[in-house]
Amino acid sequence: MTAAVTYEPIKTCKQSGARLGRVHTPHGVIETPAFMPVGTQATVKTMSPEELKTMDAQIILSNTYHLFIRPGHEIVKEAGGLHKFMNWDRPILTDSGGFQVFSLSNMRKITEEGVTFKSHLNGDKLFLSPEKAMEIQNALGSDIMMAFDECPPFPAEYDYVKKSLERTTRWAERCLQSHARPQDQGLFAIIQGGMHEDLRKLSAEQLTSMDFPGYAIGGLSVGEPKHLMYEVLDYTTPLMPANKPRYLMGVGSPDALIEGAIRGIDMFDCVLPTRIARNGTCMTSSGRLVIRNAKYATDFGPLDAKCSCYTCTNYSRAYIRHLIKADETFGIRLTTIHNLHFLLQLMREVREAIKEDRLLDFRDTFFAAYGLNDN
Ligand SMILES: O=c1[nH]cnc2c(CCNCC3CCCCC3)c3[nH]c(NCc4cccs4)nc3cc12
Ligand SMILES: [Zn+2]
């Protein structure tokens, strides 16, 4: 049976553990390493699909938890699925909804069966389980679905992390069992194990023995120091099959994208570029720029002189600052266009550097200019 999602290795970087690849899906190919813009409620906030294509977003993410709560996955199914509903004909990845339950609704109860929680919208009592998460993602029709997992908090007791990863493995098995369309939708498992090398190994072994089309690394970017995240990646990515995509969940600051690519990560997602754009913070080649700062009131240059995006080509810092201060939606559109373009462009340069075996040099040059004041 042909798998819905396959990974084609292109090249490994001679300088590092980085690699070039292609992820083939029913809605097209993703050149990796790739950053995936987040479209929580079936839209990458303020962006049209045409604008996302112009900046060459190859795949977008959408959120099972939010779409389950509103408008409901049955409505999206009736619309013909998420691609049709949001007019996006390229690949879509949906998460299982589990992480949102753990991070959004505090009134929740976790059992072997699943998680009961209250809707953050209206307090309704809701239930998510591996089977329910698969039913919802099946209705949404995403190209890549994520298994239902538990992301342990940081820090967490060793025993808690061990019990949690073993339940995540049992939940992954239940996701596989209830996978209705393996030839149309890929299903990625999520490796847990906290910050413990032996537990990461245990989780990776348990999940890779079940042969998923792709694997994610979960449980990171949850408040641990960056060096600890990199340490976990150092010993976890080598445990993952080389012929399958590796997705590092929730990681997206520029330095973390580069460090993750160096350690063999292929796919990244992060709400950062779109979220900080909404309060006017912009990523530039010399670090973060807070446009509300008074010093930009008469600065008629672009956000970033080195950027070729629509925003930097046509508008000044002074104008964007004015729009953000005036709470004009167009201001948020301009900062979002720039931030998304910045990260997508960064990944294009990372792929170029891997092609030419100079990713470590690229990192040093980028960090020197970026001033490393990003968080
Ligand atoms: O173990 C995990 N299991 C499942 N999901 C995780 C996520 C969510 C990744 N983004 C999903 C997207 C799906 C489509 C819509 C938007 C989200 C994480 N995000 C972070 N850090 C960033 C964080 C963001 C917020 C708090 S921490 N660590 C994560 C760890 C896990
Ligand atoms: Zn720009």
mmCIF file of C-alpha atoms and ligand atoms in Angstrom:
data_model
loop_
_atom_site.group_PDB
_atom_site.id
_atom_site.type_symbol
_atom_site.label_atom_id
_atom_site.label_comp_id
_atom_site.label_asym_id
_atom_site.label_seq_id
_atom_site.Cartn_x
_atom_site.Cartn_y
_atom_site.Cartn_z
ATOM 1 C CA MET A 1 0.000 0.000 0.000
ATOM 2 C CA THR A 2 1.476 3.382 -0.969
ATOM 3 C CA ALA A 3 2.107 5.576 2.062
ATOM 4 C CA ALA A 4 0.476 9.024 1.942
ATOM 5 C CA VAL A 5 3.612 10.770 3.230
ATOM 6 C CA THR A 6 7.183 9.759 2.332
ATOM 7 C CA TYR A 7 10.607 11.295 2.924
ATOM 8 C CA GLU A 8 13.193 11.610 0.147
ATOM 9 C CA PRO A 9 16.730 12.281 1.474
ATOM 10 C CA ILE A 10 18.599 14.668 -0.879
ATOM 11 C CA LYS A 11 21.901 15.436 0.835
ATOM 12 C CA THR A 12 23.585 15.445 4.233
ATOM 13 C CA CYS A 13 25.758 18.408 5.180
ATOM 14 C CA LYS A 14 29.447 17.491 5.517
ATOM 15 C CA GLN A 15 29.916 20.129 8.259
ATOM 16 C CA SER A 16 27.052 19.028 10.567
ATOM 17 C CA GLY A 17 24.150 16.594 11.109
ATOM 18 C CA ALA A 18 21.971 18.763 8.869
ATOM 19 C CA ARG A 19 20.291 17.330 5.795
ATOM 20 C CA LEU A 20 18.312 18.389 2.736
ATOM 21 C CA GLY A 21 15.187 16.420 1.955
ATOM 22 C CA ARG A 22 11.741 16.408 0.403
ATOM 23 C CA VAL A 23 8.551 15.377 2.180
ATOM 24 C CA HIS A 24 6.046 14.073 -0.384
ATOM 25 C CA THR A 25 2.367 14.465 0.546
ATOM 26 C CA PRO A 26 -0.980 14.149 -1.314
ATOM 27 C CA HIS A 27 -1.049 17.965 -1.686
ATOM 28 C CA GLY A 28 2.531 18.497 -2.784
ATOM 29 C CA VAL A 29 6.169 18.442 -1.774
ATOM 30 C CA ILE A 30 7.915 20.217 1.121
ATOM 31 C CA GLU A 31 11.611 21.082 0.683
ATOM 32 C CA THR A 32 13.249 20.574 4.086
ATOM 33 C CA PRO A 33 14.453 21.913 6.484
ATOM 34 C CA ALA A 34 11.221 23.907 6.441
ATOM 35 C CA PHE A 35 9.421 26.334 8.713
ATOM 36 C CA MET A 36 5.644 25.767 8.801
ATOM 37 C CA PRO A 37 3.475 28.858 9.430
ATOM 38 C CA VAL A 38 0.766 28.321 12.013
ATOM 39 C CA GLY A 39 -2.861 28.835 11.021
ATOM 40 C CA THR A 40 -4.644 28.034 14.260
ATOM 41 C CA GLN A 41 -8.272 28.650 13.288
ATOM 42 C CA ALA A 42 -8.021 27.663 9.622
ATOM 43 C CA THR A 43 -6.207 30.846 8.743
ATOM 44 C CA VAL A 44 -2.670 32.178 9.150
ATOM 45 C CA LYS A 45 -3.916 35.303 10.867
ATOM 46 C CA THR A 46 -4.467 38.211 8.399
ATOM 47 C CA MET A 47 -2.802 36.331 5.505
ATOM 48 C CA SER A 48 -4.580 35.209 2.311
ATOM 49 C CA PRO A 49 -3.579 31.878 0.715
ATOM 50 C CA GLU A 50 -2.243 33.869 -2.277
ATOM 51 C CA GLU A 51 0.034 35.935 -0.028
ATOM 52 C CA LEU A 52 1.286 32.743 1.661
ATOM 53 C CA LYS A 53 2.074 31.277 -1.759
ATOM 54 C CA THR A 54 3.855 34.473 -2.805
ATOM 55 C CA MET A 55 6.213 34.098 0.175
ATOM 56 C CA ASP A 56 6.507 30.397 -0.715
ATOM 57 C CA ALA A 57 4.963 28.894 2.406
ATOM 58 C CA GLN A 58 5.056 25.218 1.416
ATOM 59 C CA ILE A 59 2.794 23.879 4.195
ATOM 60 C CA ILE A 60 0.657 25.359 6.955
ATOM 61 C CA LEU A 61 -0.532 24.041 10.294
ATOM 62 C CA SER A 62 -4.043 24.117 11.640
ATOM 63 C CA ASN A 63 -5.346 23.351 15.074
ATOM 64 C CA THR A 64 -7.562 20.358 15.835
ATOM 65 C CA TYR A 65 -8.566 21.617 19.291
ATOM 66 C CA HIS A 66 -9.803 24.989 18.019
ATOM 67 C CA LEU A 67 -11.580 23.589 14.939
ATOM 68 C CA PHE A 68 -13.220 20.892 17.079
ATOM 69 C CA ILE A 69 -14.582 23.572 19.387
ATOM 70 C CA ARG A 70 -15.407 26.023 16.588
ATOM 71 C CA PRO A 71 -16.882 25.633 13.946
ATOM 72 C CA GLY A 72 -16.824 21.847 14.688
ATOM 73 C CA HIS A 73 -15.071 19.243 12.534
ATOM 74 C CA GLU A 74 -18.377 18.034 11.049
ATOM 75 C CA ILE A 75 -18.931 21.437 9.416
ATOM 76 C CA VAL A 76 -15.417 21.422 7.948
ATOM 77 C CA LYS A 77 -16.047 17.891 6.689
ATOM 78 C CA GLU A 78 -19.340 19.014 5.117
ATOM 79 C CA ALA A 79 -17.438 21.865 3.425
ATOM 80 C CA GLY A 80 -15.284 19.236 1.731
ATOM 81 C CA GLY A 81 -12.416 19.279 4.234
ATOM 82 C CA LEU A 82 -9.973 21.910 5.432
ATOM 83 C CA HIS A 83 -8.222 22.456 2.080
ATOM 84 C CA LYS A 84 -11.526 23.399 0.463
ATOM 85 C CA PHE A 85 -12.834 25.268 3.518
ATOM 86 C CA MET A 86 -9.804 27.607 3.646
ATOM 87 C CA ASN A 87 -8.973 27.559 -0.067
ATOM 88 C CA TRP A 88 -5.443 26.155 0.501
ATOM 89 C CA ASP A 89 -4.384 23.490 -2.008
ATOM 90 C CA ARG A 90 -0.906 22.820 -0.575
ATOM 91 C CA PRO A 91 -0.090 20.479 2.349
ATOM 92 C CA ILE A 92 -1.738 20.945 5.739
ATOM 93 C CA LEU A 93 -0.546 19.487 9.043
ATOM 94 C CA THR A 94 -2.951 19.293 11.975
ATOM 95 C CA ASP A 95 -1.973 18.640 15.560
ATOM 96 C CA SER A 96 -3.921 16.206 17.754
ATOM 97 C CA GLY A 97 -5.393 18.868 20.027
ATOM 98 C CA GLY A 98 -3.737 17.372 23.093
ATOM 99 C CA PHE A 99 -1.177 20.098 23.630
ATOM 100 C CA GLN A 100 -3.804 22.823 23.414
ATOM 101 C CA VAL A 101 -5.884 21.063 26.077
ATOM 102 C CA PHE A 102 -2.829 20.896 28.342
ATOM 103 C CA SER A 103 -1.872 24.493 27.716
ATOM 104 C CA LEU A 104 -5.245 26.211 27.276
ATOM 105 C CA SER A 105 -7.866 24.714 29.536
ATOM 106 C CA ASN A 106 -6.772 24.324 33.149
ATOM 107 C CA MET A 107 -9.852 22.362 34.237
ATOM 108 C CA ARG A 108 -8.854 18.962 32.934
ATOM 109 C CA LYS A 109 -8.559 15.312 33.994
ATOM 110 C CA ILE A 110 -6.171 12.863 32.305
ATOM 111 C CA THR A 111 -7.004 9.142 32.349
ATOM 112 C CA GLU A 112 -5.846 6.168 30.258
ATOM 113 C CA GLU A 113 -8.968 6.703 28.150
ATOM 114 C CA GLY A 114 -8.198 10.324 27.296
ATOM 115 C CA VAL A 115 -8.621 13.869 28.610
ATOM 116 C CA THR A 116 -11.800 15.519 29.834
ATOM 117 C CA PHE A 117 -11.664 19.309 29.910
ATOM 118 C CA LYS A 118 -13.764 22.437 29.744
ATOM 119 C CA SER A 119 -13.943 24.477 26.550
ATOM 120 C CA HIS A 120 -11.992 27.723 26.979
ATOM 121 C CA LEU A 121 -14.804 29.361 24.994
ATOM 122 C CA ASN A 122 -17.955 28.465 26.921
ATOM 123 C CA GLY A 123 -16.913 26.059 29.673
ATOM 124 C CA ASP A 124 -18.652 23.059 28.023
ATOM 125 C CA LYS A 125 -17.386 19.685 29.286
ATOM 126 C CA LEU A 126 -15.425 18.068 26.412
ATOM 127 C CA PHE A 127 -13.456 14.872 25.878
ATOM 128 C CA LEU A 128 -10.448 14.155 23.660
ATOM 129 C CA SER A 129 -8.897 10.730 23.184
ATOM 130 C CA PRO A 130 -6.624 9.106 20.588
ATOM 131 C CA GLU A 131 -9.708 7.868 18.732
ATOM 132 C CA LYS A 132 -11.462 11.262 18.919
ATOM 133 C CA ALA A 133 -8.323 13.092 17.765
ATOM 134 C CA MET A 134 -8.071 10.745 14.770
ATOM 135 C CA GLU A 135 -11.777 11.160 13.955
ATOM 136 C CA ILE A 136 -11.416 14.964 13.976
ATOM 137 C CA GLN A 137 -8.224 15.017 11.877
ATOM 138 C CA ASN A 138 -9.777 12.518 9.485
ATOM 139 C CA ALA A 139 -12.768 14.867 9.071
ATOM 140 C CA LEU A 140 -10.438 17.844 8.510
ATOM 141 C CA GLY A 141 -8.623 15.852 5.822
ATOM 142 C CA SER A 142 -5.103 17.078 6.691
ATOM 143 C CA ASP A 143 -2.144 15.554 4.858
ATOM 144 C CA ILE A 144 -0.179 15.025 8.076
ATOM 145 C CA MET A 145 -1.909 14.171 11.356
ATOM 146 C CA MET A 146 -0.239 14.099 14.761
ATOM 147 C CA ALA A 147 -0.753 11.295 17.248
ATOM 148 C CA PHE A 148 -2.511 12.157 20.514
ATOM 149 C CA ASP A 149 0.193 12.616 23.124
ATOM 150 C CA GLU A 150 0.886 14.147 26.487
ATOM 151 C CA CYS A 151 3.536 16.843 26.711
ATOM 152 C CA PRO A 152 4.813 16.719 30.311
ATOM 153 C CA PRO A 153 5.367 20.092 31.990
ATOM 154 C CA PHE A 154 8.912 21.360 32.598
ATOM 155 C CA PRO A 155 10.328 20.547 35.051
ATOM 156 C CA ALA A 156 8.709 17.188 35.791
ATOM 157 C CA GLU A 157 9.579 14.220 38.048
ATOM 158 C CA TYR A 158 11.435 11.347 36.369
ATOM 159 C CA ASP A 159 8.682 8.852 37.293
ATOM 160 C CA TYR A 160 5.962 11.138 35.964
ATOM 161 C CA VAL A 161 7.826 11.554 32.652
ATOM 162 C CA LYS A 162 8.347 7.776 32.396
ATOM 163 C CA LYS A 163 4.684 6.925 33.075
ATOM 164 C CA SER A 164 3.579 9.714 30.731
ATOM 165 C CA LEU A 165 5.757 8.572 27.797
ATOM 166 C CA GLU A 166 4.498 5.009 28.176
ATOM 167 C CA ARG A 167 0.914 6.217 28.020
ATOM 168 C CA THR A 168 1.826 8.366 24.982
ATOM 169 C CA THR A 169 3.133 5.163 23.353
ATOM 170 C CA ARG A 170 -0.133 3.309 24.143
ATOM 171 C CA TRP A 171 -2.077 6.305 22.783
ATOM 172 C CA ALA A 172 0.050 6.261 19.604
ATOM 173 C CA GLU A 173 -0.850 2.582 19.141
ATOM 174 C CA ARG A 174 -4.540 3.454 19.519
ATOM 175 C CA CYS A 175 -4.131 6.235 16.927
ATOM 176 C CA LEU A 176 -2.654 3.723 14.473
ATOM 177 C CA GLN A 177 -5.538 1.308 15.152
ATOM 178 C CA SER A 178 -8.163 3.979 14.469
ATOM 179 C CA HIS A 179 -6.415 5.418 11.371
ATOM 180 C CA ALA A 180 -9.176 5.327 8.731
ATOM 181 C CA ARG A 181 -7.220 6.458 5.620
ATOM 182 C CA PRO A 182 -3.486 5.584 5.837
ATOM 183 C CA GLN A 183 -3.172 5.890 2.059
ATOM 184 C CA ASP A 184 -4.481 9.495 2.144
ATOM 185 C CA GLN A 185 -3.208 10.897 5.415
ATOM 186 C CA GLY A 186 0.201 10.539 7.070
ATOM 187 C CA LEU A 187 0.340 10.000 10.850
ATOM 188 C CA PHE A 188 3.383 11.187 12.832
ATOM 189 C CA ALA A 189 4.166 9.862 16.311
ATOM 190 C CA ILE A 190 5.614 12.169 18.973
ATOM 191 C CA ILE A 191 8.703 11.173 20.946
ATOM 192 C CA GLN A 192 8.591 12.251 24.575
ATOM 193 C CA GLY A 193 10.876 11.521 27.565
ATOM 194 C CA GLY A 194 11.498 14.997 28.964
ATOM 195 C CA MET A 195 15.148 15.907 29.542
ATOM 196 C CA HIS A 196 16.243 12.315 30.326
ATOM 197 C CA GLU A 197 18.416 10.498 27.767
ATOM 198 C CA ASP A 198 17.301 7.007 28.842
ATOM 199 C CA LEU A 199 13.615 7.998 28.647
ATOM 200 C CA ARG A 200 14.033 9.629 25.219
ATOM 201 C CA LYS A 201 15.665 6.371 24.070
ATOM 202 C CA LEU A 202 12.790 4.332 25.529
ATOM 203 C CA SER A 203 10.161 6.520 23.843
ATOM 204 C CA ALA A 204 12.002 6.508 20.492
ATOM 205 C CA GLU A 205 12.424 2.703 20.540
ATOM 206 C CA GLN A 206 8.787 2.082 21.433
ATOM 207 C CA LEU A 207 7.502 4.402 18.703
ATOM 208 C CA THR A 208 9.934 3.587 15.898
ATOM 209 C CA SER A 209 9.060 -0.110 16.371
ATOM 210 C CA MET A 210 5.534 0.833 15.209
ATOM 211 C CA ASP A 211 6.726 2.213 11.861
ATOM 212 C CA PHE A 212 5.027 5.623 11.480
ATOM 213 C CA PRO A 213 5.666 7.666 8.276
ATOM 214 C CA GLY A 214 7.219 10.446 10.355
ATOM 215 C CA TYR A 215 8.292 11.305 13.889
ATOM 216 C CA ALA A 216 8.126 14.477 15.965
ATOM 217 C CA ILE A 217 10.098 15.454 19.023
ATOM 218 C CA GLY A 218 7.713 16.748 21.681
ATOM 219 C CA GLY A 219 8.216 17.911 25.226
ATOM 220 C CA LEU A 220 10.655 20.663 24.283
ATOM 221 C CA SER A 221 10.426 24.437 24.031
ATOM 222 C CA VAL A 222 8.325 24.316 27.209
ATOM 223 C CA GLY A 223 10.453 26.650 29.319
ATOM 224 C CA GLU A 224 13.711 24.682 29.519
ATOM 225 C CA PRO A 225 16.951 26.600 28.844
ATOM 226 C CA LYS A 226 17.939 26.530 25.150
ATOM 227 C CA HIS A 227 21.199 24.654 25.803
ATOM 228 C CA LEU A 228 19.178 21.868 27.433
ATOM 229 C CA MET A 229 16.911 21.642 24.377
ATOM 230 C CA TYR A 230 19.990 21.338 22.139
ATOM 231 C CA GLU A 231 21.423 18.660 24.447
ATOM 232 C CA VAL A 232 18.218 16.621 24.162
ATOM 233 C CA LEU A 233 18.316 17.018 20.376
ATOM 234 C CA ASP A 234 21.978 15.891 20.296
ATOM 235 C CA TYR A 235 21.038 12.447 21.638
ATOM 236 C CA THR A 236 17.455 12.170 20.321
ATOM 237 C CA THR A 237 17.691 12.863 16.562
ATOM 238 C CA PRO A 238 20.214 10.010 16.054
ATOM 239 C CA LEU A 239 17.591 7.641 17.534
ATOM 240 C CA MET A 240 15.123 8.594 14.789
ATOM 241 C CA PRO A 241 14.970 6.790 11.427
ATOM 242 C CA ALA A 242 17.081 8.627 8.818
ATOM 243 C CA ASN A 243 14.532 7.897 6.083
ATOM 244 C CA LYS A 244 11.593 9.586 7.834
ATOM 245 C CA PRO A 245 10.825 13.286 8.464
ATOM 246 C CA ARG A 246 11.848 14.713 11.856
ATOM 247 C CA TYR A 247 9.542 17.447 13.203
ATOM 248 C CA LEU A 248 10.595 19.549 16.214
ATOM 249 C CA MET A 249 7.353 20.861 17.726
ATOM 250 C CA GLY A 250 6.899 24.431 18.857
ATOM 251 C CA VAL A 251 10.300 25.681 17.786
ATOM 252 C CA GLY A 252 10.744 28.725 15.768
ATOM 253 C CA SER A 253 13.062 31.461 17.012
ATOM 254 C CA PRO A 254 15.720 32.074 14.312
ATOM 255 C CA ASP A 255 18.618 30.743 16.402
ATOM 256 C CA ALA A 256 16.660 27.607 17.392
ATOM 257 C CA LEU A 257 15.710 26.916 13.767
ATOM 258 C CA ILE A 258 19.384 26.982 12.744
ATOM 259 C CA GLU A 259 20.552 24.925 15.755
ATOM 260 C CA GLY A 260 17.739 22.437 15.127
ATOM 261 C CA ALA A 261 18.619 22.098 11.430
ATOM 262 C CA ILE A 262 22.266 21.498 12.393
ATOM 263 C CA ARG A 263 21.052 18.573 14.523
ATOM 264 C CA GLY A 264 19.090 16.980 11.683
ATOM 265 C CA ILE A 265 15.599 18.432 12.195
ATOM 266 C CA ASP A 266 13.507 18.756 9.001
ATOM 267 C CA MET A 267 10.289 20.526 10.084
ATOM 268 C CA PHE A 268 9.544 23.315 12.558
ATOM 269 C CA ASP A 269 6.424 25.164 13.681
ATOM 270 C CA CYS A 270 6.025 28.154 15.952
ATOM 271 C CA VAL A 271 3.379 30.745 16.696
ATOM 272 C CA LEU A 272 6.154 33.295 17.336
ATOM 273 C CA PRO A 273 6.355 35.167 13.971
ATOM 274 C CA THR A 274 2.598 35.693 13.731
ATOM 275 C CA ARG A 275 2.047 36.213 17.471
ATOM 276 C CA ILE A 276 4.751 38.850 18.012
ATOM 277 C CA ALA A 277 3.704 40.579 14.766
ATOM 278 C CA ARG A 278 0.365 41.386 16.396
ATOM 279 C CA ASN A 279 2.072 43.597 18.967
ATOM 280 C CA GLY A 280 4.404 45.092 16.386
ATOM 281 C CA THR A 281 7.584 43.152 17.182
ATOM 282 C CA CYS A 282 9.593 42.287 14.075
ATOM 283 C CA MET A 283 12.425 39.870 13.422
ATOM 284 C CA THR A 284 15.244 41.524 11.517
ATOM 285 C CA SER A 285 18.743 40.394 10.503
ATOM 286 C CA SER A 286 20.163 42.452 13.392
ATOM 287 C CA GLY A 287 17.734 41.179 16.030
ATOM 288 C CA ARG A 288 14.228 42.002 17.226
ATOM 289 C CA LEU A 289 12.757 45.417 16.522
ATOM 290 C CA VAL A 290 9.862 46.785 18.624
ATOM 291 C CA ILE A 291 8.195 49.155 16.197
ATOM 292 C CA ARG A 292 6.192 51.004 18.888
ATOM 293 C CA ASN A 293 9.465 52.493 20.156
ATOM 294 C CA ALA A 294 9.363 56.328 19.754
ATOM 295 C CA LYS A 295 12.724 56.309 18.002
ATOM 296 C CA TYR A 296 11.031 54.951 14.862
ATOM 297 C CA ALA A 297 8.473 57.798 14.634
ATOM 298 C CA THR A 298 10.601 59.567 12.000
ATOM 299 C CA ASP A 299 12.516 56.567 10.687
ATOM 300 C CA PHE A 300 11.577 56.416 6.978
ATOM 301 C CA GLY A 301 13.694 53.363 6.191
ATOM 302 C CA PRO A 302 12.373 49.765 5.829
ATOM 303 C CA LEU A 303 11.962 47.381 8.774
ATOM 304 C CA ASP A 304 15.060 45.541 7.537
ATOM 305 C CA ALA A 305 17.279 46.973 4.780
ATOM 306 C CA LYS A 306 18.352 43.431 3.890
ATOM 307 C CA CYS A 307 14.773 42.180 3.427
ATOM 308 C CA SER A 308 13.026 42.004 0.045
ATOM 309 C CA CYS A 309 9.504 41.334 1.335
ATOM 310 C CA TYR A 310 6.406 43.334 0.273
ATOM 311 C CA THR A 311 6.483 45.271 3.570
ATOM 312 C CA CYS A 312 10.162 46.252 3.368
ATOM 313 C CA THR A 313 9.856 47.122 -0.335
ATOM 314 C CA ASN A 314 6.935 49.503 0.047
ATOM 315 C CA TYR A 315 6.587 50.863 3.601
ATOM 316 C CA SER A 316 8.666 52.668 6.218
ATOM 317 C CA ARG A 317 9.168 51.987 9.920
ATOM 318 C CA ALA A 318 7.464 55.321 10.645
ATOM 319 C CA TYR A 319 4.357 54.322 8.705
ATOM 320 C CA ILE A 320 4.157 50.847 10.244
ATOM 321 C CA ARG A 321 4.699 52.305 13.728
ATOM 322 C CA HIS A 322 1.827 54.747 13.076
ATOM 323 C CA LEU A 323 -0.508 51.922 11.976
ATOM 324 C CA ILE A 324 0.372 49.714 14.968
ATOM 325 C CA LYS A 325 -0.093 52.613 17.418
ATOM 326 C CA ALA A 326 -3.426 53.415 15.742
ATOM 327 C CA ASP A 327 -4.403 49.754 16.057
ATOM 328 C CA GLU A 328 -4.903 49.589 12.279
ATOM 329 C CA THR A 329 -5.236 45.991 11.017
ATOM 330 C CA PHE A 330 -3.105 46.812 7.992
ATOM 331 C CA GLY A 331 -0.187 47.388 10.368
ATOM 332 C CA ILE A 332 -0.494 43.833 11.712
ATOM 333 C CA ARG A 333 -0.732 42.521 8.162
ATOM 334 C CA LEU A 334 2.527 44.294 7.269
ATOM 335 C CA THR A 335 4.459 43.015 10.314
ATOM 336 C CA THR A 336 3.054 39.499 9.787
ATOM 337 C CA ILE A 337 4.073 39.506 6.105
ATOM 338 C CA HIS A 338 7.566 40.582 7.127
ATOM 339 C CA ASN A 339 8.013 38.094 10.003
ATOM 340 C CA LEU A 340 6.759 35.125 7.981
ATOM 341 C CA HIS A 341 8.921 36.124 5.034
ATOM 342 C CA PHE A 342 11.904 36.512 7.385
ATOM 343 C CA LEU A 343 11.657 32.940 8.716
ATOM 344 C CA LEU A 344 10.799 31.401 5.334
ATOM 345 C CA GLN A 345 13.765 33.257 3.809
ATOM 346 C CA LEU A 346 15.997 32.118 6.673
ATOM 347 C CA MET A 347 15.091 28.487 5.913
ATOM 348 C CA ARG A 348 15.834 29.022 2.209
ATOM 349 C CA GLU A 349 19.297 30.258 3.227
ATOM 350 C CA VAL A 350 19.724 27.299 5.589
ATOM 351 C CA ARG A 351 18.897 24.880 2.740
ATOM 352 C CA GLU A 352 21.377 26.716 0.486
ATOM 353 C CA ALA A 353 24.068 26.486 3.188
ATOM 354 C CA ILE A 354 23.481 22.728 3.605
ATOM 355 C CA LYS A 355 23.738 22.303 -0.174
ATOM 356 C CA GLU A 356 27.154 24.010 -0.051
ATOM 357 C CA ASP A 357 28.327 22.290 3.190
ATOM 358 C CA ARG A 358 28.704 25.564 5.065
ATOM 359 C CA LEU A 359 25.824 25.561 7.593
ATOM 360 C CA LEU A 360 28.103 26.092 10.633
ATOM 361 C CA ASP A 361 29.689 29.106 8.948
ATOM 362 C CA PHE A 362 26.214 30.389 8.091
ATOM 363 C CA ARG A 363 25.212 30.029 11.757
ATOM 364 C CA ASP A 364 28.226 32.033 12.978
ATOM 365 C CA THR A 365 27.596 34.815 10.459
ATOM 366 C CA PHE A 366 23.866 34.928 11.230
ATOM 367 C CA PHE A 367 24.356 34.985 15.025
ATOM 368 C CA ALA A 368 27.024 37.709 14.850
ATOM 369 C CA ALA A 369 24.592 39.985 12.983
ATOM 370 C CA TYR A 370 21.501 38.892 14.943
ATOM 371 C CA GLY A 371 23.149 40.108 18.159
ATOM 372 C CA LEU A 372 21.763 37.007 19.832
ATOM 373 C CA ASN A 373 19.287 39.132 21.737
ATOM 374 C CA ASP A 374 16.408 36.934 20.553
ATOM 375 C CA ASN A 375 14.561 34.802 23.127
HETATM 376 O O1 LIG B 1 5.095 17.652 23.128
HETATM 377 C C1 LIG B 1 4.315 18.242 22.358
HETATM 378 N N1 LIG B 1 3.280 17.584 21.801
HETATM 379 C C2 LIG B 1 2.404 18.216 20.971
HETATM 380 N N2 LIG B 1 2.501 19.495 20.646
HETATM 381 C C3 LIG B 1 3.516 20.244 21.192
HETATM 382 C C4 LIG B 1 3.584 21.637 20.895
HETATM 383 C C5 LIG B 1 2.583 22.302 19.969
HETATM 384 C C6 LIG B 1 3.246 22.533 18.625
HETATM 385 N N3 LIG B 1 2.492 23.489 17.807
HETATM 386 C C7 LIG B 1 1.252 22.961 17.315
HETATM 387 C C8 LIG B 1 0.553 23.958 16.444
HETATM 388 C C9 LIG B 1 -0.552 23.252 15.726
HETATM 389 C C10 LIG B 1 -1.306 24.173 14.846
HETATM 390 C C11 LIG B 1 -1.744 25.429 15.490
HETATM 391 C C12 LIG B 1 -0.798 26.057 16.427
HETATM 392 C C13 LIG B 1 0.060 25.149 17.227
HETATM 393 C C14 LIG B 1 4.603 22.384 21.487
HETATM 394 N N4 LIG B 1 4.865 23.722 21.424
HETATM 395 C C15 LIG B 1 5.950 23.918 22.198
HETATM 396 N N5 LIG B 1 6.519 25.126 22.420
HETATM 397 C C16 LIG B 1 5.936 26.352 21.896
HETATM 398 C C17 LIG B 1 4.819 26.793 22.762
HETATM 399 C C18 LIG B 1 3.706 27.444 22.365
HETATM 400 C C19 LIG B 1 2.832 27.747 23.417
HETATM 401 C C20 LIG B 1 3.285 27.317 24.632
HETATM 402 S S1 LIG B 1 4.794 26.538 24.445
HETATM 403 N N6 LIG B 1 6.402 22.781 22.750
HETATM 404 C C21 LIG B 1 5.559 21.798 22.320
HETATM 405 C C22 LIG B 1 5.503 20.430 22.608
HETATM 406 C C23 LIG B 1 4.469 19.661 22.053
HETATM 407 ZN ZN ZN B 2 10.657 42.486 5.249
#
